[in-house]
PDB file of C-alpha atoms and ligand atoms in Angstrom:
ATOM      1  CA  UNK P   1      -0.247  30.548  -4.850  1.00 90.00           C
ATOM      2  CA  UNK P   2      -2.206  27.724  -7.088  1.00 94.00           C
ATOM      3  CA  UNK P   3      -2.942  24.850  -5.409  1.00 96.00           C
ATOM      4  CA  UNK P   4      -1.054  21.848  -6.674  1.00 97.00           C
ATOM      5  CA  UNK P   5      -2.816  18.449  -6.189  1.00 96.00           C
ATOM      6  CA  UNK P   6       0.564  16.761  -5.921  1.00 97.00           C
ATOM      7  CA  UNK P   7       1.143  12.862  -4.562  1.00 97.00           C
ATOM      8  CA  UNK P   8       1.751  12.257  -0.722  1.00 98.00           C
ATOM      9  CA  UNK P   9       3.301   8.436   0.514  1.00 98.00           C
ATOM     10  CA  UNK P  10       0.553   8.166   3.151  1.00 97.00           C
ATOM     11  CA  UNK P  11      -2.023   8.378   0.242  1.00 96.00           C
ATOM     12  CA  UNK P  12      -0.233   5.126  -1.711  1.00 97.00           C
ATOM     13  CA  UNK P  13      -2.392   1.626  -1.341  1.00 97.00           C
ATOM     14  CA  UNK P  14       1.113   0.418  -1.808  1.00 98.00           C
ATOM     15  CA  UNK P  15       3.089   2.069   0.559  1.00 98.00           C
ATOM     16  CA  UNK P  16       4.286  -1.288   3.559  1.00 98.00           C
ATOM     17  CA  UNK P  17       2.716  -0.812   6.969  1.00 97.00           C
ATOM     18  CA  UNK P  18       5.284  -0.014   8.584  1.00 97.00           C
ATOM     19  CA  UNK P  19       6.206   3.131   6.529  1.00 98.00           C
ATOM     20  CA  UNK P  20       2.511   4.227   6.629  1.00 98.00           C
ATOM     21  CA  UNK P  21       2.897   3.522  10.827  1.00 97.00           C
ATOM     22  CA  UNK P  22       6.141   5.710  11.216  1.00 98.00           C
ATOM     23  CA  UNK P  23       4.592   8.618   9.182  1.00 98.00           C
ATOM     24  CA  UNK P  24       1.336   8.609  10.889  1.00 97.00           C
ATOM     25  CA  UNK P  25       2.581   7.776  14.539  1.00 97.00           C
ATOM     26  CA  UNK P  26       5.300  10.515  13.744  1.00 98.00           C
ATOM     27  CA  UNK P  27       2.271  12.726  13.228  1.00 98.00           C
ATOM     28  CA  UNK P  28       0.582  11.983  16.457  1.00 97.00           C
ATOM     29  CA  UNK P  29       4.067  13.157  18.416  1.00 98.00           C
ATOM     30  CA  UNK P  30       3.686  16.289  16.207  1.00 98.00           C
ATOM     31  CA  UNK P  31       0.449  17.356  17.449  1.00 97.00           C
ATOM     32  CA  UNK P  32       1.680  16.466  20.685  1.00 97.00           C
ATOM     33  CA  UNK P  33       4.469  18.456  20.755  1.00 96.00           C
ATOM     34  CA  UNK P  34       2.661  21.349  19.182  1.00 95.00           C
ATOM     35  CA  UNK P  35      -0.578  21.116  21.030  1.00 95.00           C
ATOM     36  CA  UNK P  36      -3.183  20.891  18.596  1.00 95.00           C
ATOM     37  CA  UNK P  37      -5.705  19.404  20.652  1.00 96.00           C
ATOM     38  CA  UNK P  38      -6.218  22.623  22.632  1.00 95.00           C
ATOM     39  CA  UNK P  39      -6.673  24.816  19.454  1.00 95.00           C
ATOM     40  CA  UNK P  40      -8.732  22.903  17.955  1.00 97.00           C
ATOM     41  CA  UNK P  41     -10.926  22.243  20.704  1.00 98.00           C
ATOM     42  CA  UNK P  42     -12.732  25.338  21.600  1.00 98.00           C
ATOM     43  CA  UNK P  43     -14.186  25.250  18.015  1.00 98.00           C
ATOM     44  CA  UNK P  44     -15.300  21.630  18.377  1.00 98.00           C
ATOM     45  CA  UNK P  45     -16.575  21.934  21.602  1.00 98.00           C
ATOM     46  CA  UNK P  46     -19.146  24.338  20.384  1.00 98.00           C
ATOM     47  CA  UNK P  47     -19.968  22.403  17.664  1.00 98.00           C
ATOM     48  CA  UNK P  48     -20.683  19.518  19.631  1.00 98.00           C
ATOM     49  CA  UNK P  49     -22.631  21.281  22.324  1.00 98.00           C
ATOM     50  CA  UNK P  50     -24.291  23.177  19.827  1.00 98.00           C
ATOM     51  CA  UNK P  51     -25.693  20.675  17.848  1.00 98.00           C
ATOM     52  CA  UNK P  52     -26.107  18.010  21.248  1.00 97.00           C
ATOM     53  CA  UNK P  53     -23.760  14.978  19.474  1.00 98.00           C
ATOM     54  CA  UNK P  54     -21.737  13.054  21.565  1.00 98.00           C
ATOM     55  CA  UNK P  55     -21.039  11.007  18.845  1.00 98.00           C
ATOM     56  CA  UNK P  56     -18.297  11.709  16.496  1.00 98.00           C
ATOM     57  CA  UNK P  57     -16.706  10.193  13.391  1.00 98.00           C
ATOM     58  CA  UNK P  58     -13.335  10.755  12.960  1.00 98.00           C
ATOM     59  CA  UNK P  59     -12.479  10.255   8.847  1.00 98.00           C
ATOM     60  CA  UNK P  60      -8.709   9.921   7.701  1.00 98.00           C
ATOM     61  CA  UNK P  61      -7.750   8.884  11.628  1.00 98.00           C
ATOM     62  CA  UNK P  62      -4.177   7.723  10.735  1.00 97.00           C
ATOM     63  CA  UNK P  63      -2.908   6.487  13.503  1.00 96.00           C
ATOM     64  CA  UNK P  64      -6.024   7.659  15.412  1.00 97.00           C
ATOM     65  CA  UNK P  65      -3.293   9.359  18.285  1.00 97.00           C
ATOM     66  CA  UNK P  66      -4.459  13.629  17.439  1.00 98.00           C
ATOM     67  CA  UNK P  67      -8.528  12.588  17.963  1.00 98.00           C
ATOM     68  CA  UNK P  68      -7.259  10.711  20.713  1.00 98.00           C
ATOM     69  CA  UNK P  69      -6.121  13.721  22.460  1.00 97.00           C
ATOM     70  CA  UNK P  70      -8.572  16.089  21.135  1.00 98.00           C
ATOM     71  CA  UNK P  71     -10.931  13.760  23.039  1.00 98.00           C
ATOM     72  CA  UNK P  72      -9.063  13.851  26.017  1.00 98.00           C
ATOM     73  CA  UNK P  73      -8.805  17.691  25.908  1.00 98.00           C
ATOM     74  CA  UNK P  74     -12.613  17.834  25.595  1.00 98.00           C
ATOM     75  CA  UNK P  75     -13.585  16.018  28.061  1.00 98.00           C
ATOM     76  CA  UNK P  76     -11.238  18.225  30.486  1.00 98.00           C
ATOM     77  CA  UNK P  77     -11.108  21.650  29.696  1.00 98.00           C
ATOM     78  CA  UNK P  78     -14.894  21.904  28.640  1.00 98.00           C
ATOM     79  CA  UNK P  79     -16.515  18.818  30.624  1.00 98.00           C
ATOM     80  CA  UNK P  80     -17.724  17.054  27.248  1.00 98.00           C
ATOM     81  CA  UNK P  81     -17.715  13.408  27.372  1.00 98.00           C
ATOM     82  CA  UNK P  82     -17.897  12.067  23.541  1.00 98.00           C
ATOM     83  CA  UNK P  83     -17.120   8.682  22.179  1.00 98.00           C
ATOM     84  CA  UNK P  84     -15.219   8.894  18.708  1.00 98.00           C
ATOM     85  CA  UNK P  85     -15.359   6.301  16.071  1.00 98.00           C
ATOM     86  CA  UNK P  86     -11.584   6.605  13.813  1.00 98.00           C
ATOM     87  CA  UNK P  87     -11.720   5.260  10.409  1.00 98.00           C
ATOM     88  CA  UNK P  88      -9.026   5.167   7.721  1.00 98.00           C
ATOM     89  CA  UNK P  89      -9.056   4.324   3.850  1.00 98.00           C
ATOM     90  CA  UNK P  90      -6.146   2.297   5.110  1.00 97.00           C
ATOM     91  CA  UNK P  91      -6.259   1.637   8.376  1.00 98.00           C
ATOM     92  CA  UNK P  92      -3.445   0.019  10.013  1.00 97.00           C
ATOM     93  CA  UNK P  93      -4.066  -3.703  11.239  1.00 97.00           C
ATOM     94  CA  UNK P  94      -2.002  -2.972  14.589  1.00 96.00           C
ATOM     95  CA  UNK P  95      -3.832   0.205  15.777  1.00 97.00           C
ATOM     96  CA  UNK P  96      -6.746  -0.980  15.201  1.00 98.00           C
ATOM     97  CA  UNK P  97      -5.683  -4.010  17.372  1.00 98.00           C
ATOM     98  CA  UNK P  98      -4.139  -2.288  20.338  1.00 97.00           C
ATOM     99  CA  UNK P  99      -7.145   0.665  20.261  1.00 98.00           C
ATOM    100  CA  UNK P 100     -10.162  -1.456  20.435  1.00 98.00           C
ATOM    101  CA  UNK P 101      -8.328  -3.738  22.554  1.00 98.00           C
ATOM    102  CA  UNK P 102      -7.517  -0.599  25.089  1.00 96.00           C
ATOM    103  CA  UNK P 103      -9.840  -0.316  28.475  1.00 94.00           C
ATOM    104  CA  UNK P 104     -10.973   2.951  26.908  1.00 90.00           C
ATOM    105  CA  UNK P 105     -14.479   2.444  25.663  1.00 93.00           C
ATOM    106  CA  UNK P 106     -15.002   5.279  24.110  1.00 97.00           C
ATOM    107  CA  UNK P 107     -12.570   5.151  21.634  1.00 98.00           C
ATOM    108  CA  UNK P 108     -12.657   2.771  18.749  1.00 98.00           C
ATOM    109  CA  UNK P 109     -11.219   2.330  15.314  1.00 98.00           C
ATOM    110  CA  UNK P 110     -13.493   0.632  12.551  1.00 98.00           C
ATOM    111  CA  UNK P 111     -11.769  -2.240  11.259  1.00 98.00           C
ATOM    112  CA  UNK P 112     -12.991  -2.126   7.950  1.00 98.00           C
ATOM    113  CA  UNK P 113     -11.356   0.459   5.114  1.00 98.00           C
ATOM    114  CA  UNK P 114     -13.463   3.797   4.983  1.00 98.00           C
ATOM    115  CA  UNK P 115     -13.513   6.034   2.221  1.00 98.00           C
ATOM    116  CA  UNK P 116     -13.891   9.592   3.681  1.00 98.00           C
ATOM    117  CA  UNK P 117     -16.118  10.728   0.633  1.00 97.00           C
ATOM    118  CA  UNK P 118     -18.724   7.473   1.221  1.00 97.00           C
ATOM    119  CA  UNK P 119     -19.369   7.521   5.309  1.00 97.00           C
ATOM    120  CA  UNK P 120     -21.639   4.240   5.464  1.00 97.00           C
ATOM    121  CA  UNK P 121     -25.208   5.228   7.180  1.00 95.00           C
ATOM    122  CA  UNK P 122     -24.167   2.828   9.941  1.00 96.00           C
ATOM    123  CA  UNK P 123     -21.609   5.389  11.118  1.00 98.00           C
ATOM    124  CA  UNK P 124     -23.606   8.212  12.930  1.00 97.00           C
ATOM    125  CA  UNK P 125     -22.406  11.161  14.531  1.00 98.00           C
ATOM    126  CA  UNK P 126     -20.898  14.573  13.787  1.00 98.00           C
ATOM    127  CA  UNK P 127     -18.066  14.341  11.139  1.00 98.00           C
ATOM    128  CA  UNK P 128     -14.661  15.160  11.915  1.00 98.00           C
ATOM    129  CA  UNK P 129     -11.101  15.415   9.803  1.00 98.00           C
ATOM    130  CA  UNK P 130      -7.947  16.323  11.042  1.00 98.00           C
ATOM    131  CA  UNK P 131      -5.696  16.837   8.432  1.00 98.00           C
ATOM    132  CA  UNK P 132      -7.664  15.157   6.143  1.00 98.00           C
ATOM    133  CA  UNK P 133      -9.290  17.079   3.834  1.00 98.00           C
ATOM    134  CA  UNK P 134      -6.744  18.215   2.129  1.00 98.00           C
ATOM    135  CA  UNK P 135      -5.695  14.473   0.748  1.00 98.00           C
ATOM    136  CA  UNK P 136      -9.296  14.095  -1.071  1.00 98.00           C
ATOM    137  CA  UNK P 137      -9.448  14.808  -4.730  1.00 96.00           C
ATOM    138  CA  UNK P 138     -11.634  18.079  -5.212  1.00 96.00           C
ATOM    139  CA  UNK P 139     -14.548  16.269  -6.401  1.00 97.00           C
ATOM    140  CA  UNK P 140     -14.686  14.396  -3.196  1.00 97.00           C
ATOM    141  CA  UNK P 141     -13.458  17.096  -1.311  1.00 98.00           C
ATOM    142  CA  UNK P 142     -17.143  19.047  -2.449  1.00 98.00           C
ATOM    143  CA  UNK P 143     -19.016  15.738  -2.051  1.00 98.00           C
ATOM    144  CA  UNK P 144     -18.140  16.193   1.688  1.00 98.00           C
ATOM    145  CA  UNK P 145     -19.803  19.246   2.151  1.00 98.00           C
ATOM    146  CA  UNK P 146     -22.695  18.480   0.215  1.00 98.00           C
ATOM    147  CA  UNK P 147     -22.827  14.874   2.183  1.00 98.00           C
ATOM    148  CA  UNK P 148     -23.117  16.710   5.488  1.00 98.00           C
ATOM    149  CA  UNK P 149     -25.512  18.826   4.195  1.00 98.00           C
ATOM    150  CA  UNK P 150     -27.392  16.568   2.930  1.00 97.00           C
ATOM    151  CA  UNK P 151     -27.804  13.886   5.813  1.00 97.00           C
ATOM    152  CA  UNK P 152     -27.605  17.066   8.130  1.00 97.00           C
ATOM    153  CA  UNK P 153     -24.315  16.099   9.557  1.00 98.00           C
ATOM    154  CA  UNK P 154     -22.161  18.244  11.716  1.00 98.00           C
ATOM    155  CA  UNK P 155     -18.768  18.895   9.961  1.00 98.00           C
ATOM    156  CA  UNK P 156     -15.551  19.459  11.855  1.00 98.00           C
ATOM    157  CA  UNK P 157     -12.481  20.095   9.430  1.00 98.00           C
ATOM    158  CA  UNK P 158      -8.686  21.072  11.025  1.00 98.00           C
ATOM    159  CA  UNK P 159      -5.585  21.213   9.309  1.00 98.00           C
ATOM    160  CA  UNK P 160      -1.994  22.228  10.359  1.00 97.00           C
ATOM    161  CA  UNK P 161      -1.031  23.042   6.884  1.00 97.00           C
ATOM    162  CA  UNK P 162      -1.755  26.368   4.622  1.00 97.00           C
ATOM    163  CA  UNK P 163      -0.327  27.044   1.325  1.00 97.00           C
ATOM    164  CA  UNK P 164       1.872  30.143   1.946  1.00 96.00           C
ATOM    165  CA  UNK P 165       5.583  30.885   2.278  1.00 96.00           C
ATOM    166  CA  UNK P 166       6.446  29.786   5.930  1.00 96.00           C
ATOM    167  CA  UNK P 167       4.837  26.882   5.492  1.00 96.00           C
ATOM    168  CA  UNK P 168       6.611  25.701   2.995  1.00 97.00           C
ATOM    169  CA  UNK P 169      10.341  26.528   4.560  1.00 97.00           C
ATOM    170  CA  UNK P 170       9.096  25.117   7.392  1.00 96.00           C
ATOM    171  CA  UNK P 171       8.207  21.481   5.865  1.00 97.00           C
ATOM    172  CA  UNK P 172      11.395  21.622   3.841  1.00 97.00           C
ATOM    173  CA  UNK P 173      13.945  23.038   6.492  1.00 98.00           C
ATOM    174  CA  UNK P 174      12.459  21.653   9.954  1.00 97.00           C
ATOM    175  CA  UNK P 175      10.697  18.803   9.355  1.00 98.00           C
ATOM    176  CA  UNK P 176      13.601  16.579   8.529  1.00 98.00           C
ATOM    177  CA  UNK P 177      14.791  17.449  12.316  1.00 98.00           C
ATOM    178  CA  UNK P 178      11.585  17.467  13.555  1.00 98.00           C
ATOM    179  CA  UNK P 179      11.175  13.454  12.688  1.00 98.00           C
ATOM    180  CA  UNK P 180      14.461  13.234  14.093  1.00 98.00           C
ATOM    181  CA  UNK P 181      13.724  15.071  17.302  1.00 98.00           C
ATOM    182  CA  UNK P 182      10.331  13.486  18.144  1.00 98.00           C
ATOM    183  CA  UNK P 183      10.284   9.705  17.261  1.00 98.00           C
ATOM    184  CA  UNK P 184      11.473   8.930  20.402  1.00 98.00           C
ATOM    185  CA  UNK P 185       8.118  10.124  21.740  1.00 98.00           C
ATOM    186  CA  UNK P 186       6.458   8.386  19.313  1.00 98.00           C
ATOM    187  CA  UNK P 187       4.167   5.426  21.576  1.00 96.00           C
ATOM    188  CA  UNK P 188       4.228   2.938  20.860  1.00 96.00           C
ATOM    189  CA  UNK P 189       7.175   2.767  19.024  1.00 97.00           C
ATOM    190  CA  UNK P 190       7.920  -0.119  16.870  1.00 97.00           C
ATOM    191  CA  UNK P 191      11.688  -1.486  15.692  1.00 97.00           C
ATOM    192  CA  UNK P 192      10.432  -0.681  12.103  1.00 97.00           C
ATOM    193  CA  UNK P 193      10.411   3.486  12.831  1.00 98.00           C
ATOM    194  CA  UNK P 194      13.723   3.811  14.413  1.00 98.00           C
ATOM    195  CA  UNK P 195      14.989   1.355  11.710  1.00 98.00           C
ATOM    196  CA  UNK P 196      13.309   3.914   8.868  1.00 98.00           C
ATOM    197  CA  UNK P 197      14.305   7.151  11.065  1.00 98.00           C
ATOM    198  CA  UNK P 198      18.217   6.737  12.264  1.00 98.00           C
ATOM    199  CA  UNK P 199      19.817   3.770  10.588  1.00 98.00           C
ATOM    200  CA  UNK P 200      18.260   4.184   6.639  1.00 98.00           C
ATOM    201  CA  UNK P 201      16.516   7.392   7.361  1.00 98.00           C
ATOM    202  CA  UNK P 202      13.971   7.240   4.449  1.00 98.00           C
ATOM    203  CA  UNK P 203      11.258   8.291   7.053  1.00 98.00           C
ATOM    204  CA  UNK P 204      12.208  12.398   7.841  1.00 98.00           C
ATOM    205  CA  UNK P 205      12.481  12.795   4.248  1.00 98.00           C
ATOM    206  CA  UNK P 206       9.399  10.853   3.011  1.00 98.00           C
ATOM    207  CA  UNK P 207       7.755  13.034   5.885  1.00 98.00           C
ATOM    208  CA  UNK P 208       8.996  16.536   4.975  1.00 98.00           C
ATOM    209  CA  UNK P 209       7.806  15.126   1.260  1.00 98.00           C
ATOM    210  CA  UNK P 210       4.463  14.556   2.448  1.00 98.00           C
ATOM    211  CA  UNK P 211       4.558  17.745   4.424  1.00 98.00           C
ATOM    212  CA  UNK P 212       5.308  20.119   1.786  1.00 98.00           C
ATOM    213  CA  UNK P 213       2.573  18.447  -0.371  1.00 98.00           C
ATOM    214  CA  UNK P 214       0.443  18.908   1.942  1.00 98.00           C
ATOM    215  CA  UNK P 215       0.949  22.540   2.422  1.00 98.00           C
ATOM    216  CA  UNK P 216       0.312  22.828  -1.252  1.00 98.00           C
ATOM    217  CA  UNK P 217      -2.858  20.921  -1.377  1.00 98.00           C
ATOM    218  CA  UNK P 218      -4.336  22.993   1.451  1.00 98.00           C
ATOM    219  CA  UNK P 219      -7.888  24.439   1.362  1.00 98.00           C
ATOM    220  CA  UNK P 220      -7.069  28.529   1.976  1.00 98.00           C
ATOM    221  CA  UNK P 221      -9.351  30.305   4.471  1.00 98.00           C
ATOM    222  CA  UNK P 222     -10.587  31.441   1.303  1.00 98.00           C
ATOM    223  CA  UNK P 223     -10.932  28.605  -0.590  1.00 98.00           C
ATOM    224  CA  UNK P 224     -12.778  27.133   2.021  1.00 98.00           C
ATOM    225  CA  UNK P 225     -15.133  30.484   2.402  1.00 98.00           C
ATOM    226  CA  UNK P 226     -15.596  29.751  -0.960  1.00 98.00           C
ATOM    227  CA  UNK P 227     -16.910  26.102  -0.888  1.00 98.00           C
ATOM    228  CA  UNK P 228     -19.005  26.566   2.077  1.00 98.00           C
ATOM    229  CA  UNK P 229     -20.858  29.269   0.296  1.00 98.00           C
ATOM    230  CA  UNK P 230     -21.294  27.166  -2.745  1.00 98.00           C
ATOM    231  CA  UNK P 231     -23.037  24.793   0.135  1.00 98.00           C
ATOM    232  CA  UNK P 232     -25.040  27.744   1.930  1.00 94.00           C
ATOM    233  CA  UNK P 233     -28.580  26.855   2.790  1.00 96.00           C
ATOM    234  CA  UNK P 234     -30.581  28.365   5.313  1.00 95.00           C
ATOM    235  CA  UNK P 235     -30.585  25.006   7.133  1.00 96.00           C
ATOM    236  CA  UNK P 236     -27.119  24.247   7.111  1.00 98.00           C
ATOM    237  CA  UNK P 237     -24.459  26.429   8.628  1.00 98.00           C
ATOM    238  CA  UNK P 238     -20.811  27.330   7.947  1.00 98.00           C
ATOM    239  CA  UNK P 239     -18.014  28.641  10.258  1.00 98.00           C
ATOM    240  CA  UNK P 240     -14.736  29.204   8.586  1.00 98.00           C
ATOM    241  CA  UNK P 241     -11.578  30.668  10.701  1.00 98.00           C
ATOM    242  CA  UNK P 242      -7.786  30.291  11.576  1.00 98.00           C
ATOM    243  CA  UNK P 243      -6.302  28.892  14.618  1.00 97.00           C
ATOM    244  CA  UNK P 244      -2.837  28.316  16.098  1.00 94.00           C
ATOM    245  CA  UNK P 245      -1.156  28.020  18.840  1.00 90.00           C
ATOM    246  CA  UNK P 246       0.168  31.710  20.360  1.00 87.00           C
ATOM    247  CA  UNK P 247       3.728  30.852  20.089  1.00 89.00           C
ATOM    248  CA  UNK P 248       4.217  29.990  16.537  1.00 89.00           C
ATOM    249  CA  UNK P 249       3.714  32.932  13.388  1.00 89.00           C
ATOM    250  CA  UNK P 250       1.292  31.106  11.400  1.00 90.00           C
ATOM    251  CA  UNK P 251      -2.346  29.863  11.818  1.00 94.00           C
ATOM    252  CA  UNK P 252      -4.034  27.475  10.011  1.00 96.00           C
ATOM    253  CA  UNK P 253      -7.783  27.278   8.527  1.00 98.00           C
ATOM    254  CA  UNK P 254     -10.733  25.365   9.645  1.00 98.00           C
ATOM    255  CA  UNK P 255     -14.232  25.104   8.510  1.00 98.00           C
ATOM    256  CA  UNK P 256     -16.925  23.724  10.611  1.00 98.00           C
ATOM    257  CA  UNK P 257     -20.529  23.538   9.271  1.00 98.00           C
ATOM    258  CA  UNK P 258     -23.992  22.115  11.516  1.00 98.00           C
ATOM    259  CA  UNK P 259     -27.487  21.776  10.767  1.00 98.00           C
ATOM    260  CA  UNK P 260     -30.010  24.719  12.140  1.00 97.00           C
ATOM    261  CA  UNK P 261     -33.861  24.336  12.708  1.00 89.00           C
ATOM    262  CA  UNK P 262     -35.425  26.610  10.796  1.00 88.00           C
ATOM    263  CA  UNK P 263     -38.237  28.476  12.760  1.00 80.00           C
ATOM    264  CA  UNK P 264     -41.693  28.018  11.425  1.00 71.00           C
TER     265      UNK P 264
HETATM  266  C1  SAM Z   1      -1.898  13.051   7.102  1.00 94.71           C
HETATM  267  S1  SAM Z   1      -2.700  11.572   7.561  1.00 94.71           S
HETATM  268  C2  SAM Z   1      -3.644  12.285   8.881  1.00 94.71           C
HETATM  269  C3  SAM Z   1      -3.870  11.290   9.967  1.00 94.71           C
HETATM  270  C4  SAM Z   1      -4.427  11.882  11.259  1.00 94.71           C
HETATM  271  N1  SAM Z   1      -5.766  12.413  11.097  1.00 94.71           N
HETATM  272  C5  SAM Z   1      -3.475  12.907  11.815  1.00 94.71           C
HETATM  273  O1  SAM Z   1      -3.784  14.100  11.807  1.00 94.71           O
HETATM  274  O2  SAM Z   1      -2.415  12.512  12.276  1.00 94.71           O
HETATM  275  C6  SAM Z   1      -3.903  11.357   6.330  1.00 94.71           C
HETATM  276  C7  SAM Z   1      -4.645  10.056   6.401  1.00 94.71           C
HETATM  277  O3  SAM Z   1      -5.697  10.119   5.432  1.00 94.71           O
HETATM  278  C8  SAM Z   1      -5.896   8.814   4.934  1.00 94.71           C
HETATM  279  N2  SAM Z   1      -6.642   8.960   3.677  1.00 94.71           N
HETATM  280  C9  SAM Z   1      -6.193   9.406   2.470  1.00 94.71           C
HETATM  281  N3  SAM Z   1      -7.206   9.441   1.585  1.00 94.71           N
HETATM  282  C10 SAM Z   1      -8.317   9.013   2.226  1.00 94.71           C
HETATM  283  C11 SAM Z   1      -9.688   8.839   1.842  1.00 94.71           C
HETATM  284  N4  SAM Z   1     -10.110   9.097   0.592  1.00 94.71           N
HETATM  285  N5  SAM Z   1     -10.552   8.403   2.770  1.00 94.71           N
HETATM  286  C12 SAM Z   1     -10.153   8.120   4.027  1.00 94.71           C
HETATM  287  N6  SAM Z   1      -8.869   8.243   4.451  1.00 94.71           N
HETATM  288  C13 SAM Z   1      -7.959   8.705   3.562  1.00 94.71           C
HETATM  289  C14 SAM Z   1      -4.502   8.245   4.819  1.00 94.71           C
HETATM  290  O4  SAM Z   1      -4.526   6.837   4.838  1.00 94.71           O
HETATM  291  C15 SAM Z   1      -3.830   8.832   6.078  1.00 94.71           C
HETATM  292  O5  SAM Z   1      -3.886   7.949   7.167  1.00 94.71           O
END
């Protein structure tokens, strides 16, 4: 299956906040419910200890909730203590409010817009998207890699999405019930998400939207083999796999690239 660059809502500079906030909180509850964190982090943890960061910068952070947790399961299945940075092309005045505002030092969201294919210098640390990469255009997508590369970043890149069959039946037939289902786990949850959910409910459908688009802007396994190899250097690193939880049929790819030292 071609992949098909087509629109998502949570991409849209002119999408209202709270739209953007009951697609990307409803997100958080996902990986909640589906337990993302503890896939992904066996492959992050040894990244991080690895390559020795502790710092990380989470790009595309949404609603900041699934690095959040991923944090969280770091720290206690595989004793790693790491302070994330989130940042957002359009990040959402209220999280970033109530996160840097939150006891939790260790977490923080950068106030300021960031474009996930122009990381500032200031921001240091090993790279991270989560569900992210497959939103950049392709140029940017490949700028990425070759960024890391170049400033010898580590690169941590997880998606729940894949281009294939399931995928697609599953954003089209479950999702809708899915939003349904979970926004009452959604925390915090504002007035604006149940209004969008169960009274008009323009949010399970602009969801399973977004949802299918995703799954057909998804960077294959193979795609992905693909574009690290195009990156290869004898310095740099790539790891690409599939991971999922046991219970569900499908898997979904990851790519996750570090800087070596090169023995003289
Ligand atoms: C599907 S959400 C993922 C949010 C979160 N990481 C999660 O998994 O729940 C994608 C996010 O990418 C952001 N985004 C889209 N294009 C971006 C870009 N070029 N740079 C940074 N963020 C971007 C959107 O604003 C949105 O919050």
């Amino acid at each position: 299956m071609a992949r098909l660059d087509w629109p998502e809502f949570s991409d849209q500079a002119w999408l209202p906040s709270g739209l953007r906030r009951g697609i990307t909180s409803y997100l958080d509850a996902m990986h909640d419910f589906v337990g993302s964190p503890r896939f992904w982090a066996p492959v992050a943890a040894t990244l991080l200890r690895r390559t020795g960061e502790t710092k990380v910068v989470d790009l595309c952070s949404g609603s900041g909730g699934p690095a959040r947790r991923l944090r969280h399961e770091l720290l206690r299945s595989h004793g790693l203590e790491v302070g994330i940075t989130l940042t957002d092309l359009f990040p959402d005045a209220s999280d970033v409010a109530r996160i840097n505002a939150a006891p939790d030092k260790g977490l923080r969201y950068f106030p300021r817009p960031i474009d996930a294919g122009h990381v500032p210098g200031e921001l240091t640390g090993a790279r991270m998207m989560i569900c992210g990469f497959h939103h950049l255009p392709m140029k940017v997508a490949d700028h990425v890699l070759a960024d890391a590369v170049k400033t010898r970043r580590a690169l941590m890149i997880f998606e729940v999405t894949d281009r294939d069959l399931l995928s697609i039946l599953t954003a089209l037939f479950i999702t809708p019930f899915l939003v349904l289902l979970l926004t009452p786990r959604i925390r915090p949850l504002h007035a604006s998400t149940l209004l969008w959910t169960y009274l008009i409910p323009v949010l399970p459908l602009m969801i399973a939207w977004d949802h299918l688009a995703s799954c057909m802007r998804t960077h294959t396994k193979r795609n992905l083999e693909r574009m690290a190899k195009a990156h290869a250097r004898s310095d740099y690193v790539w790891e690409v796999g599939k991971i999922g939880p046991r219970w569900l049929p499908v898997r979904w790819p990851y790519l996750v690239g570090r800087a070596v030292e090169l023995a003289s």
